[in-house]
Each structure stands twice: as structure tokens, then as C-alpha cells.
Amino acid sequence: MMRNNLRFFQSGDYVYSLKPWTDYLEAHGGFLGIKSLESNYNMPYLYILAFITYLPASTLAKIKLVSIIFDFITAILVMIIVKKLIKPSKNSLVPCLAYALTLFIPTLVLNGTVWGQCDIIYTCFILLSVYLLLEKKYIWTFIAYGIALAFKLQAIFVLPVYIFIYLKEKKFSILNFLWIPIVDFILYIPAWILGKPLAEIFDPYLMQIGQYKSLVLNFSNLYSLLPDNYDFFATAGLFLSVSVLMMFYS
């Protein structure tokens, strides 16, 4: 009900990016329009936008429905992971509570239902990767993580965790990490076949790396207490992060 009441809101990202991209794809033959579409989003999400152009309903409703579907899948994955980790009693409500809390946390509702953003998609595949890791299905762990990274570069922040787990436990082969670029490459093949130049296929990664040079952007964190010197503190932050990981490793 809450998601239904919020479905009509149009964010700036929707008005100036998502809707124009989808309209362009629809006007240029759906998937065929990918080769000439100028966008700073990675190819897998553009496949989704191209796919929904063939479906009825408004563009706004279709874009938000995709995110909402992944909201529910993500909540289910959280429930399964919690159940796997804590091994609750048969009548325990903890896994169900984890499901409900995930589904209704403000960030999840705002990102997909209100703004129509797609961050929940790569988050969903990260959680799927975590679940597969717990199940010791290591090849599929990195395949799922590769899909997450193909959707958005922000998934890279999880990579140090997998590196740390490998160095600490060595329960799987280091060659499993190769599945990450392999999956990325496979997911980009359709765009290349459709005529998208390879340079343009990988452009979103470069844009995401260099677009925002800020320590803090619309949300407070540790760097809010420091001067806004990106070049200095970004490097220092990387060394600090590595040092913290090494403390746990030792």
C-alpha cells in the first residue's frame, strides 16, 4: 500500500535521465536503440530499459516496478541469509522480521519506489553472492558478484571483503576471481553485437570513477569532520581502509 501511494512521484533522475533514455529506446526499436543511446548507466540496466519498452503501462510505472520486484527479492535473500547465519528455532520470527525490516527501511523505499533508481538491483546480486558464499558455492558466488559489478561500479566496495576472506581462509581458488571480468564481458556482448562501440560500452565505468570528486555528497560520514581536500584524504582513506583490513587479517 505504501509503495502504491508513492508510485507517482517523479524524481529529477527520472525526468532528466531515465525517461528520456527509455523514450529514446522506444523510438529507436527497443534493443536496437542501445547502439546509439548516450547514457552514463551500464549496459545491463539499459537492457532492462529496452525490454520494458515492449510492455504496456507508463514508463514511470514500469521503471519503478522493476525496482520494486528487486526490493522483494532482496528482502527474501536477507531472510534466507539471516536464517542461515543464526539457525533460529522453528517458531522463531527473526528471519521474518529481517524480511519486513528490509522491505520497509526508508532508503529502500525512497531509492526504488520514490526515485525510481536501480541501486537495489546490484545490491540484490551482492546479497545473492553472499548467500552463495555461505553455501560454499564459490563459482556461483563470483558469477553473482560479477553481475552486480556489471550493473554498477559501486559494487566494487564489496570486493575487498572477498579478497580478505580468500586471504584469511583460502577455502576457494583465487582463480574464482576471474569469473568477475568474464561475467562482465559476457553481459556486454549483446550491446556489442547490437553495434555499440566497445569504448562506449565501458565509458560508464570511467564516468562513474571521475564524475564526483567529493569526500561527502548529500550524506554525512567520517569525512564531514575533515577539510574538503579530496586528493589528500582520499589517498589517506584508502591506506586507512587497507590497514583496518590487515588488522583483522592478522
mmCIF file of C-alpha atoms in Angstrom:
data_model
loop_
_atom_site.group_PDB
_atom_site.id
_atom_site.type_symbol
_atom_site.label_atom_id
_atom_site.label_comp_id
_atom_site.label_asym_id
_atom_site.label_seq_id
_atom_site.Cartn_x
_atom_site.Cartn_y
_atom_site.Cartn_z
ATOM 1 C CA MET A 1 0.000 0.000 0.000
ATOM 2 C CA MET A 2 2.789 2.431 0.922
ATOM 3 C CA ARG A 3 4.673 1.719 -2.311
ATOM 4 C CA ASN A 4 1.460 2.100 -4.292
ATOM 5 C CA ASN A 5 0.827 5.557 -2.819
ATOM 6 C CA LEU A 6 4.342 6.728 -3.697
ATOM 7 C CA ARG A 7 4.440 5.438 -7.253
ATOM 8 C CA PHE A 8 3.512 8.720 -8.973
ATOM 9 C CA PHE A 9 6.463 10.797 -7.727
ATOM 10 C CA GLN A 10 8.874 11.838 -10.480
ATOM 11 C CA SER A 11 12.457 12.486 -9.386
ATOM 12 C CA GLY A 12 14.974 14.623 -11.240
ATOM 13 C CA ASP A 13 16.854 11.498 -12.295
ATOM 14 C CA TYR A 14 13.675 10.096 -13.797
ATOM 15 C CA VAL A 15 12.679 13.309 -15.584
ATOM 16 C CA TYR A 16 16.103 14.143 -16.991
ATOM 17 C CA SER A 17 17.671 10.709 -17.457
ATOM 18 C CA LEU A 18 15.585 7.549 -17.097
ATOM 19 C CA LYS A 19 12.508 8.719 -19.006
ATOM 20 C CA PRO A 20 14.438 10.328 -21.909
ATOM 21 C CA TRP A 21 16.587 7.194 -22.239
ATOM 22 C CA THR A 22 13.548 4.918 -22.259
ATOM 23 C CA ASP A 23 11.685 7.172 -24.700
ATOM 24 C CA TYR A 24 14.731 7.158 -26.979
ATOM 25 C CA LEU A 25 14.939 3.367 -26.893
ATOM 26 C CA GLU A 26 11.230 3.047 -27.618
ATOM 27 C CA ALA A 27 11.510 5.430 -30.574
ATOM 28 C CA HIS A 28 14.514 3.584 -31.994
ATOM 29 C CA GLY A 29 13.322 -0.009 -31.848
ATOM 30 C CA GLY A 30 13.878 -1.016 -28.223
ATOM 31 C CA PHE A 31 17.071 -3.052 -28.051
ATOM 32 C CA LEU A 32 18.172 -1.661 -31.429
ATOM 33 C CA GLY A 33 18.364 1.802 -29.887
ATOM 34 C CA ILE A 34 21.084 0.784 -27.433
ATOM 35 C CA LYS A 35 23.856 1.248 -30.004
ATOM 36 C CA SER A 36 23.185 4.990 -30.345
ATOM 37 C CA LEU A 37 21.872 5.824 -26.863
ATOM 38 C CA GLU A 38 24.059 8.199 -24.858
ATOM 39 C CA SER A 39 23.865 7.199 -21.201
ATOM 40 C CA ASN A 40 26.070 7.010 -18.119
ATOM 41 C CA TYR A 41 24.456 3.766 -16.930
ATOM 42 C CA ASN A 42 25.961 0.340 -17.551
ATOM 43 C CA MET A 43 24.637 -1.928 -20.292
ATOM 44 C CA PRO A 44 22.692 -4.480 -18.172
ATOM 45 C CA TYR A 45 20.326 -1.786 -16.894
ATOM 46 C CA LEU A 46 19.907 -0.419 -20.411
ATOM 47 C CA TYR A 47 18.846 -3.931 -21.447
ATOM 48 C CA ILE A 48 16.111 -3.699 -18.823
ATOM 49 C CA LEU A 49 15.014 -0.267 -20.071
ATOM 50 C CA ALA A 50 14.957 -1.617 -23.620
ATOM 51 C CA PHE A 51 12.922 -4.648 -22.542
ATOM 52 C CA ILE A 52 10.225 -2.626 -20.781
ATOM 53 C CA THR A 53 9.621 -0.554 -23.918
ATOM 54 C CA TYR A 54 7.830 -3.612 -25.318
ATOM 55 C CA LEU A 55 5.457 -3.764 -22.334
ATOM 56 C CA PRO A 56 2.226 -1.816 -21.756
ATOM 57 C CA ALA A 57 1.786 0.795 -18.977
ATOM 58 C CA SER A 58 3.507 4.112 -18.360
ATOM 59 C CA THR A 59 7.289 4.442 -18.387
ATOM 60 C CA LEU A 60 7.239 5.611 -14.761
ATOM 61 C CA ALA A 61 5.251 2.586 -13.610
ATOM 62 C CA LYS A 62 7.445 0.117 -15.498
ATOM 63 C CA ILE A 63 10.734 1.558 -14.239
ATOM 64 C CA LYS A 64 9.536 1.589 -10.640
ATOM 65 C CA LEU A 65 8.051 -1.893 -10.927
ATOM 66 C CA VAL A 66 11.474 -3.289 -11.849
ATOM 67 C CA SER A 67 12.999 -1.807 -8.691
ATOM 68 C CA ILE A 68 10.073 -2.940 -6.533
ATOM 69 C CA ILE A 69 10.407 -6.526 -7.791
ATOM 70 C CA PHE A 70 14.060 -6.483 -6.765
ATOM 71 C CA ASP A 71 13.039 -4.954 -3.398
ATOM 72 C CA PHE A 72 11.068 -8.102 -2.625
ATOM 73 C CA ILE A 73 13.745 -10.466 -3.943
ATOM 74 C CA THR A 74 16.327 -8.665 -1.796
ATOM 75 C CA ALA A 75 14.133 -8.932 1.295
ATOM 76 C CA ILE A 76 13.740 -12.671 0.676
ATOM 77 C CA LEU A 77 17.509 -13.053 0.350
ATOM 78 C CA VAL A 78 18.047 -11.186 3.626
ATOM 79 C CA MET A 79 15.562 -13.512 5.328
ATOM 80 C CA ILE A 80 17.348 -16.590 3.956
ATOM 81 C CA ILE A 81 20.798 -15.279 4.927
ATOM 82 C CA VAL A 82 19.656 -14.443 8.464
ATOM 83 C CA LYS A 83 18.131 -17.900 8.790
ATOM 84 C CA LYS A 84 21.382 -19.433 7.558
ATOM 85 C CA LEU A 85 23.541 -17.423 9.970
ATOM 86 C CA ILE A 86 21.597 -17.648 13.226
ATOM 87 C CA LYS A 87 19.899 -21.039 12.702
ATOM 88 C CA PRO A 88 16.767 -19.987 14.607
ATOM 89 C CA SER A 89 14.253 -22.311 16.168
ATOM 90 C CA LYS A 90 11.355 -23.492 14.039
ATOM 91 C CA ASN A 91 8.938 -20.939 15.510
ATOM 92 C CA SER A 92 11.372 -18.012 15.514
ATOM 93 C CA LEU A 93 10.158 -14.819 13.870
ATOM 94 C CA VAL A 94 13.644 -13.342 13.453
ATOM 95 C CA PRO A 95 14.010 -14.234 9.737
ATOM 96 C CA CYS A 96 10.538 -12.848 9.011
ATOM 97 C CA LEU A 97 11.393 -9.706 10.958
ATOM 98 C CA ALA A 98 14.559 -9.314 8.883
ATOM 99 C CA TYR A 99 12.422 -9.626 5.745
ATOM 100 C CA ALA A 100 9.965 -6.976 6.929
ATOM 101 C CA LEU A 101 12.641 -4.547 8.109
ATOM 102 C CA THR A 102 14.479 -4.828 4.801
ATOM 103 C CA LEU A 103 11.341 -4.243 2.794
ATOM 104 C CA PHE A 104 10.372 -1.104 4.690
ATOM 105 C CA ILE A 105 13.645 0.619 5.518
ATOM 106 C CA PRO A 106 13.405 4.227 4.260
ATOM 107 C CA THR A 107 16.446 4.013 1.979
ATOM 108 C CA LEU A 108 14.956 1.066 0.098
ATOM 109 C CA VAL A 109 11.545 2.685 -0.290
ATOM 110 C CA LEU A 110 12.986 6.038 -1.346
ATOM 111 C CA ASN A 111 15.508 4.647 -3.813
ATOM 112 C CA GLY A 112 13.189 2.477 -5.848
ATOM 113 C CA THR A 113 9.555 3.348 -5.193
ATOM 114 C CA VAL A 114 10.022 7.116 -4.896
ATOM 115 C CA TRP A 115 13.040 7.970 -7.046
ATOM 116 C CA GLY A 116 12.845 5.071 -9.489
ATOM 117 C CA GLN A 117 16.537 4.302 -9.022
ATOM 118 C CA CYS A 118 18.074 0.884 -9.677
ATOM 119 C CA ASP A 119 20.624 0.508 -6.855
ATOM 120 C CA ILE A 120 18.583 -2.323 -5.415
ATOM 121 C CA ILE A 121 19.455 -4.459 -8.456
ATOM 122 C CA TYR A 122 23.197 -4.627 -7.843
ATOM 123 C CA THR A 123 22.529 -4.843 -4.100
ATOM 124 C CA CYS A 124 20.318 -7.860 -4.731
ATOM 125 C CA PHE A 125 23.059 -9.639 -6.658
ATOM 126 C CA ILE A 126 25.598 -8.817 -3.939
ATOM 127 C CA LEU A 127 23.330 -10.452 -1.361
ATOM 128 C CA LEU A 128 22.830 -13.421 -3.672
ATOM 129 C CA SER A 129 26.613 -13.653 -3.866
ATOM 130 C CA VAL A 130 26.861 -13.589 -0.063
ATOM 131 C CA TYR A 131 24.267 -16.353 0.231
ATOM 132 C CA LEU A 132 26.130 -18.496 -2.303
ATOM 133 C CA LEU A 133 29.355 -17.876 -0.382
ATOM 134 C CA LEU A 134 27.698 -19.157 2.790
ATOM 135 C CA GLU A 135 26.569 -22.208 0.820
ATOM 136 C CA LYS A 136 30.183 -22.711 -0.337
ATOM 137 C CA LYS A 137 29.142 -22.463 -3.989
ATOM 138 C CA TYR A 138 32.178 -20.396 -4.843
ATOM 139 C CA ILE A 139 31.955 -20.257 -8.630
ATOM 140 C CA TRP A 140 28.368 -19.029 -8.443
ATOM 141 C CA THR A 141 29.406 -16.601 -5.697
ATOM 142 C CA PHE A 142 31.682 -14.769 -8.092
ATOM 143 C CA ILE A 143 29.285 -15.065 -11.016
ATOM 144 C CA ALA A 144 26.604 -13.315 -8.945
ATOM 145 C CA TYR A 145 29.104 -10.711 -7.802
ATOM 146 C CA GLY A 146 30.209 -10.173 -11.416
ATOM 147 C CA ILE A 147 26.594 -9.455 -12.364
ATOM 148 C CA ALA A 148 26.365 -6.928 -9.514
ATOM 149 C CA LEU A 149 29.514 -5.181 -10.709
ATOM 150 C CA ALA A 150 28.218 -5.167 -14.283
ATOM 151 C CA PHE A 151 25.161 -3.219 -13.139
ATOM 152 C CA LYS A 152 27.030 -0.595 -11.105
ATOM 153 C CA LEU A 153 30.625 0.096 -10.226
ATOM 154 C CA GLN A 154 29.622 0.789 -6.607
ATOM 155 C CA ALA A 155 29.644 -2.970 -6.097
ATOM 156 C CA ILE A 156 33.450 -2.690 -6.098
ATOM 157 C CA PHE A 157 33.297 -1.733 -2.415
ATOM 158 C CA VAL A 158 32.445 -5.350 -1.594
ATOM 159 C CA LEU A 159 35.471 -6.751 -3.423
ATOM 160 C CA PRO A 160 37.923 -6.180 -0.507
ATOM 161 C CA VAL A 161 35.682 -8.380 1.643
ATOM 162 C CA TYR A 162 36.081 -11.284 -0.769
ATOM 163 C CA ILE A 163 39.818 -10.683 -1.020
ATOM 164 C CA PHE A 164 40.041 -10.650 2.776
ATOM 165 C CA ILE A 165 38.034 -13.890 3.047
ATOM 166 C CA TYR A 166 40.306 -15.531 0.494
ATOM 167 C CA LEU A 167 43.496 -14.440 2.264
ATOM 168 C CA LYS A 168 42.139 -15.388 5.670
ATOM 169 C CA GLU A 169 40.529 -18.751 4.932
ATOM 170 C CA LYS A 170 41.699 -19.878 1.467
ATOM 171 C CA LYS A 171 38.631 -22.085 1.101
ATOM 172 C CA PHE A 172 38.365 -21.425 -2.626
ATOM 173 C CA SER A 173 40.730 -20.944 -5.545
ATOM 174 C CA ILE A 174 41.999 -17.485 -6.415
ATOM 175 C CA LEU A 175 41.023 -18.335 -9.996
ATOM 176 C CA ASN A 176 37.385 -17.873 -8.985
ATOM 177 C CA PHE A 177 38.006 -14.118 -9.066
ATOM 178 C CA LEU A 178 38.384 -14.430 -12.847
ATOM 179 C CA TRP A 179 34.649 -15.053 -13.085
ATOM 180 C CA ILE A 180 34.087 -11.366 -12.286
ATOM 181 C CA PRO A 181 35.536 -9.935 -15.542
ATOM 182 C CA ILE A 182 34.309 -12.954 -17.520
ATOM 183 C CA VAL A 183 30.708 -12.313 -16.458
ATOM 184 C CA ASP A 184 31.080 -8.590 -17.145
ATOM 185 C CA PHE A 185 32.385 -9.305 -20.634
ATOM 186 C CA ILE A 186 29.584 -11.784 -21.380
ATOM 187 C CA LEU A 187 26.935 -9.284 -20.294
ATOM 188 C CA TYR A 188 28.389 -6.647 -22.612
ATOM 189 C CA ILE A 189 28.455 -8.915 -25.684
ATOM 190 C CA PRO A 190 24.780 -8.223 -26.618
ATOM 191 C CA ALA A 191 25.434 -4.456 -26.724
ATOM 192 C CA TRP A 192 28.496 -5.039 -28.897
ATOM 193 C CA ILE A 193 26.505 -7.302 -31.244
ATOM 194 C CA LEU A 194 23.848 -4.576 -31.476
ATOM 195 C CA GLY A 195 26.524 -2.195 -32.740
ATOM 196 C CA LYS A 196 27.632 -0.364 -29.606
ATOM 197 C CA PRO A 197 31.360 0.519 -29.843
ATOM 198 C CA LEU A 198 33.450 -1.110 -27.118
ATOM 199 C CA ALA A 199 34.757 2.275 -25.966
ATOM 200 C CA GLU A 200 31.193 3.481 -25.349
ATOM 201 C CA ILE A 201 30.274 0.229 -23.604
ATOM 202 C CA PHE A 202 32.946 0.797 -20.953
ATOM 203 C CA ASP A 203 32.551 4.601 -20.784
ATOM 204 C CA PRO A 204 30.095 4.465 -17.839
ATOM 205 C CA TYR A 205 32.796 2.900 -15.646
ATOM 206 C CA LEU A 206 35.171 5.770 -16.408
ATOM 207 C CA MET A 207 32.440 8.355 -15.853
ATOM 208 C CA GLN A 208 31.469 6.818 -12.518
ATOM 209 C CA ILE A 209 35.098 6.909 -11.376
ATOM 210 C CA GLY A 210 35.722 10.553 -12.234
ATOM 211 C CA GLN A 211 32.291 12.193 -12.030
ATOM 212 C CA TYR A 212 32.203 13.092 -8.325
ATOM 213 C CA LYS A 213 35.332 14.375 -6.619
ATOM 214 C CA SER A 214 33.831 14.866 -3.170
ATOM 215 C CA LEU A 215 34.528 13.313 0.199
ATOM 216 C CA VAL A 216 30.933 13.951 1.273
ATOM 217 C CA LEU A 217 27.939 14.130 -1.068
ATOM 218 C CA ASN A 218 24.461 14.640 0.395
ATOM 219 C CA PHE A 219 25.105 12.310 3.342
ATOM 220 C CA SER A 220 27.297 12.815 6.379
ATOM 221 C CA ASN A 221 30.159 10.464 7.151
ATOM 222 C CA LEU A 222 33.554 10.494 8.848
ATOM 223 C CA TYR A 223 34.942 12.850 6.213
ATOM 224 C CA SER A 224 32.406 15.533 7.226
ATOM 225 C CA LEU A 225 34.741 16.291 10.139
ATOM 226 C CA LEU A 226 37.701 16.933 7.821
ATOM 227 C CA PRO A 227 38.617 19.719 5.382
ATOM 228 C CA ASP A 228 37.329 19.172 1.850
ATOM 229 C CA ASN A 229 40.660 18.109 0.343
ATOM 230 C CA TYR A 230 39.730 15.174 -1.872
ATOM 231 C CA ASP A 231 43.158 14.380 -3.306
ATOM 232 C CA PHE A 232 44.831 14.183 0.100
ATOM 233 C CA PHE A 233 42.152 12.499 2.202
ATOM 234 C CA ALA A 234 41.027 10.045 -0.492
ATOM 235 C CA THR A 235 44.515 8.561 -0.574
ATOM 236 C CA ALA A 236 44.765 8.602 3.222
ATOM 237 C CA GLY A 237 41.360 6.926 3.451
ATOM 238 C CA LEU A 238 42.475 4.101 1.176
ATOM 239 C CA PHE A 239 45.537 3.448 3.321
ATOM 240 C CA LEU A 240 43.371 3.543 6.469
ATOM 241 C CA SER A 241 40.912 1.034 4.986
ATOM 242 C CA VAL A 242 43.697 -1.354 3.997
ATOM 243 C CA SER A 243 45.259 -1.008 7.459
ATOM 244 C CA VAL A 244 41.973 -1.869 9.181
ATOM 245 C CA LEU A 245 41.541 -4.944 6.971
ATOM 246 C CA MET A 246 45.077 -6.070 7.741
ATOM 247 C CA MET A 247 44.378 -5.725 11.473
ATOM 248 C CA PHE A 248 41.544 -8.236 11.155
ATOM 249 C CA TYR A 249 43.668 -10.465 8.946
ATOM 250 C CA SER A 250 46.473 -10.606 11.479
#
